[in-house]
Amino acid sequence: MNEPAAPKPAPRIAIVGAGPAGCYTAQFLRKRWSLADIVIYDRHDAPYGLIRYGVAPDHLGTKAIAKQFDRLFARDGVTFVGATDIGTDLTLDQLQADFDVVVLATGLWADRMIDTFHSAATTAVGAAPVAAAPLAGVYGAGRLTRLINGHPAESVQGLHIGRRTVIVGNGNVAVDLVRLMLTPAEVLVSHGVPNEVAAALTAGPLEHMDVVGRSPVYAAKFDLAMIRELGKLDDVRFTSDSPGDDVDENDETAAQAAGTDAPADGTAKADAIRELVEGSSPTATRTVAFHFGWTPDRVFASDAGEVGDAGEAGEARVSRVTFTATPGAGQRDATLELSTDSVCTAVGFTETEGALLRRDAIASPTADLERGLLADGLYCVGWFRRGPVGTIPANRADARTVADAIIHDVEAAAAVLEAAVTST
Amino acid sequence: MKFVILYGTESGNAETVADDLVDELSADNEVESIDMTDAELDTLTPDAFFLVVCSTHGDGGLPASAVPFAELLDAERPDLTGIRYAMFGLGDSSYETYSRGSERIDERLAALGAIRVGEYGRHDASDGSLPNDTALEWARDLVSTLDDVAAVA
Ligand SMILES: Cc1cc2nc3c(=O)[nH]c(=O)nc-3n(C[C@H](O)[C@H](O)[C@H](O)COP(=O)(O)OP(=O)(O)OC[C@H]3O[C@@H](n4cnc5c(N)ncnc54)[C@H](O)[C@@H]3O)c2cc1C
Ligand SMILES: Cc1cc2nc3c(=O)[nH]c(=O)nc-3n(C[C@H](O)[C@H](O)[C@H](O)COP(=O)(O)O)c2cc1C
């Protein structure tokens, strides 16, 4: 290429959110525009979003991805402005006035709730749900993983994990919880988990966990490596209620309906669970029971006053949960009833209630979400663009797409401007 | 000497390693770094020495950016006789398939006639460290042995 190097535009860019999506976007934009002002804002003092406050602390390799982003601020001339909530401390309008390009990378980190699980169940099935206060002993995975990761705004107050717990969900976050809750307190602390959180998680101590997923094992969302890793835990016996042997035709159909690339992928998941069950010690003193194909039904509270030593006096606490067989998931019984001290739901993430930056409210009629475009000069990336699915690497691919769109739009606008200047 | 750094990455670590290797080597050499996704067959010329930096993802699989390169080699089966390269694999030993992604590239290059030189470098992310320092040390050792080879020849 012999074209003379055109002077590169140096737009002023604000990125809202210093999670992986925002940081990868900054990396790609910096590679293209060495002179651009790039500022990343975050509502927290410290950057890196869910890499810091979501990813399990014993997954050091994944946590270490944050270190590559340190270079952005240490030597690539990207500015980090923490403790600044966009929407309250600074408005989006203000940012748009001060910068040529604004990129929203604010993620979606609020726990998705199961209506009948996160409030005291006093209604019959089918009746309108009551808007009761959250029931003691029912926790969202987001809150637990923030606590485990020392999030400054979370408090361990009211957290009581007893001898038996139920984990609802079949994704990697559910498996993170299984693993972390069965890890000795001192090991947790060695990974940086605050003392009081490690103590609360292991106070029971846990003797039995039920892990309940809506899909059949073939359509479960966890990665194989996550299941294999459970096999390294000491003193745990695993069981599964999934029909043993070969791929059951019904399960296969259900898995396909659930949109996985079953049975190839699904069979591997069933195999991983079977290997975990068969490889675990029959004499272990702790048990983890996997249940596949069960949809959450209701939670039941112990009567106030009937609370054990773990609860606050007079507080209604969860004591029992029920599930119904997921249609087509190959379960024979109609209901599954489990008694428990606590329930942890890991069923996905969503928009925070009352969030000031909501994608659909901000998008203009000319928005093109495929490219991350929300309005002129305003873009979105990461979980905020795509929804709360996908790993950290998926945000890199996403950031590349959106950075390419930004580069294209800015350079096209600069070319138009230049043409206008030379033609006059 | 002319170096080409070919990197395959998914979460970006191998790319920052490539950036650091460029900084390290460019004082005394001609150096270029190329994402495997963008590599073409005429990138693979015998006048350059290749530093291949590749991570592992999925379950012992290639990182996303290395997939098109592997497919290119499989489809075109170029004769790589005369090409010399060194390998640096990024992985995590908590997986049974530690560093396997880099080996998948190594196997392809070797099968097509290229010759691997020096130590097979590896970085293990399970200790929470970044691969960059390990890779720089590996590259310095490697380059000093290449100098020896050149001096003898
Ligand atoms: C519990 C949990 C565990 C996970 N474990 C893994 C794992 O092991 N491996 C893996 O690859 N992926 C994992 N993921 C997925 C991964 O964390 C996400 O893919 C990724 O973090 C999404 O990136 P993001 O940048 O879109 O959002 P986030 O990481 O949520 O980043 C958003 C950032 O924006 C900031 N922000 C939000 N609103 C505002 C505002 N109004 N003003 C200023 N700043 C704001 C937030 O403080 C945050 O820093 C996990 C996710 C969760 C929830
Ligand atoms: C989702 C995921 C899957 C991984 N799978 C493997 C694996 O199977 N084997 C391995 O050795 N390392 C594995 N790793 C570790 C990576 O290879 C390691 O973190 C590396 O530094 C990533 O480099 P990259 O950022 O260039 O892709 C995995 C990492 C992640 C995030």
Tab-separated table of C-alpha atoms in Angstrom, chain B residues 16-90:
chain	number	residue	atom	x	y	z
B	16	THR	CA	-0.651	-8.467	24.371
B	17	VAL	CA	2.187	-11.021	24.399
B	18	ALA	CA	2.683	-10.366	20.677
B	19	ASP	CA	2.708	-6.601	21.332
B	20	ASP	CA	5.406	-7.041	23.989
B	21	LEU	CA	7.480	-9.295	21.749
B	22	VAL	CA	7.367	-6.636	19.037
B	23	ASP	CA	8.624	-4.027	21.527
B	24	GLU	CA	11.352	-6.367	22.744
B	25	LEU	CA	12.681	-7.487	19.375
B	26	SER	CA	12.259	-4.395	17.245
B	27	ALA	CA	15.378	-2.659	18.595
B	28	ASP	CA	17.623	-5.015	16.622
B	29	ASN	CA	15.323	-6.650	14.111
B	30	GLU	CA	12.581	-6.236	11.607
B	31	VAL	CA	9.441	-7.432	13.387
B	32	GLU	CA	5.816	-7.768	12.426
B	33	SER	CA	2.926	-9.221	14.390
B	34	ILE	CA	-0.073	-10.786	12.694
B	35	ASP	CA	-3.319	-12.142	14.095
B	36	MET	CA	-3.719	-15.680	12.748
B	37	THR	CA	-7.130	-14.633	11.489
B	38	ASP	CA	-5.417	-12.231	9.088
B	39	ALA	CA	-2.551	-14.557	8.072
B	40	GLU	CA	-2.317	-15.517	4.411
B	41	LEU	CA	-0.211	-18.215	2.806
B	42	ASP	CA	2.347	-15.724	1.486
B	43	THR	CA	2.856	-14.623	5.099
B	44	LEU	CA	4.699	-17.932	5.490
B	45	THR	CA	8.048	-17.208	3.828
B	46	PRO	CA	11.404	-18.849	4.664
B	47	ASP	CA	13.238	-15.518	5.005
B	48	ALA	CA	11.469	-14.833	8.301
B	49	PHE	CA	11.622	-16.621	11.635
B	50	PHE	CA	8.180	-17.259	13.112
B	51	LEU	CA	7.232	-16.896	16.744
B	52	VAL	CA	3.896	-18.615	17.149
B	53	VAL	CA	1.915	-17.577	20.242
B	54	CYS	CA	-1.373	-19.392	20.767
B	55	SER	CA	-3.817	-19.966	23.624
B	56	THR	CA	-6.314	-22.790	24.291
B	57	HIS	CA	-10.067	-22.499	24.678
B	58	GLY	CA	-13.207	-24.582	24.858
B	59	ASP	CA	-12.046	-27.966	25.898
B	60	GLY	CA	-8.552	-28.122	24.481
B	61	GLY	CA	-9.656	-26.337	21.340
B	62	LEU	CA	-8.192	-23.523	19.303
B	63	PRO	CA	-8.865	-19.946	20.338
B	64	ALA	CA	-11.316	-18.210	18.008
B	65	SER	CA	-8.716	-16.159	16.164
B	66	ALA	CA	-6.641	-19.261	15.271
B	67	VAL	CA	-9.500	-21.167	13.687
B	68	PRO	CA	-9.350	-19.541	10.211
B	69	PHE	CA	-5.573	-20.153	10.076
B	70	ALA	CA	-5.959	-23.839	10.938
B	71	GLU	CA	-8.677	-24.128	8.302
B	72	LEU	CA	-6.459	-22.399	5.753
B	73	LEU	CA	-3.597	-24.840	6.407
B	74	ASP	CA	-5.970	-27.815	6.251
B	75	ALA	CA	-7.560	-26.677	3.005
B	76	GLU	CA	-4.450	-25.526	1.118
B	77	ARG	CA	-1.837	-27.864	2.610
B	78	PRO	CA	1.050	-25.563	1.633
B	79	ASP	CA	4.593	-26.929	1.498
B	80	LEU	CA	6.304	-25.286	4.470
B	81	THR	CA	9.767	-26.751	3.889
B	82	GLY	CA	12.403	-24.226	4.878
B	83	ILE	CA	10.175	-22.438	7.382
B	84	ARG	CA	11.512	-22.222	10.920
B	85	TYR	CA	9.378	-21.378	13.922
B	86	ALA	CA	9.236	-21.468	17.697
B	87	MET	CA	6.111	-22.114	19.770
B	88	PHE	CA	4.722	-20.444	22.843
B	89	GLY	CA	1.499	-21.895	24.240
B	90	LEU	CA	-0.877	-20.176	26.652
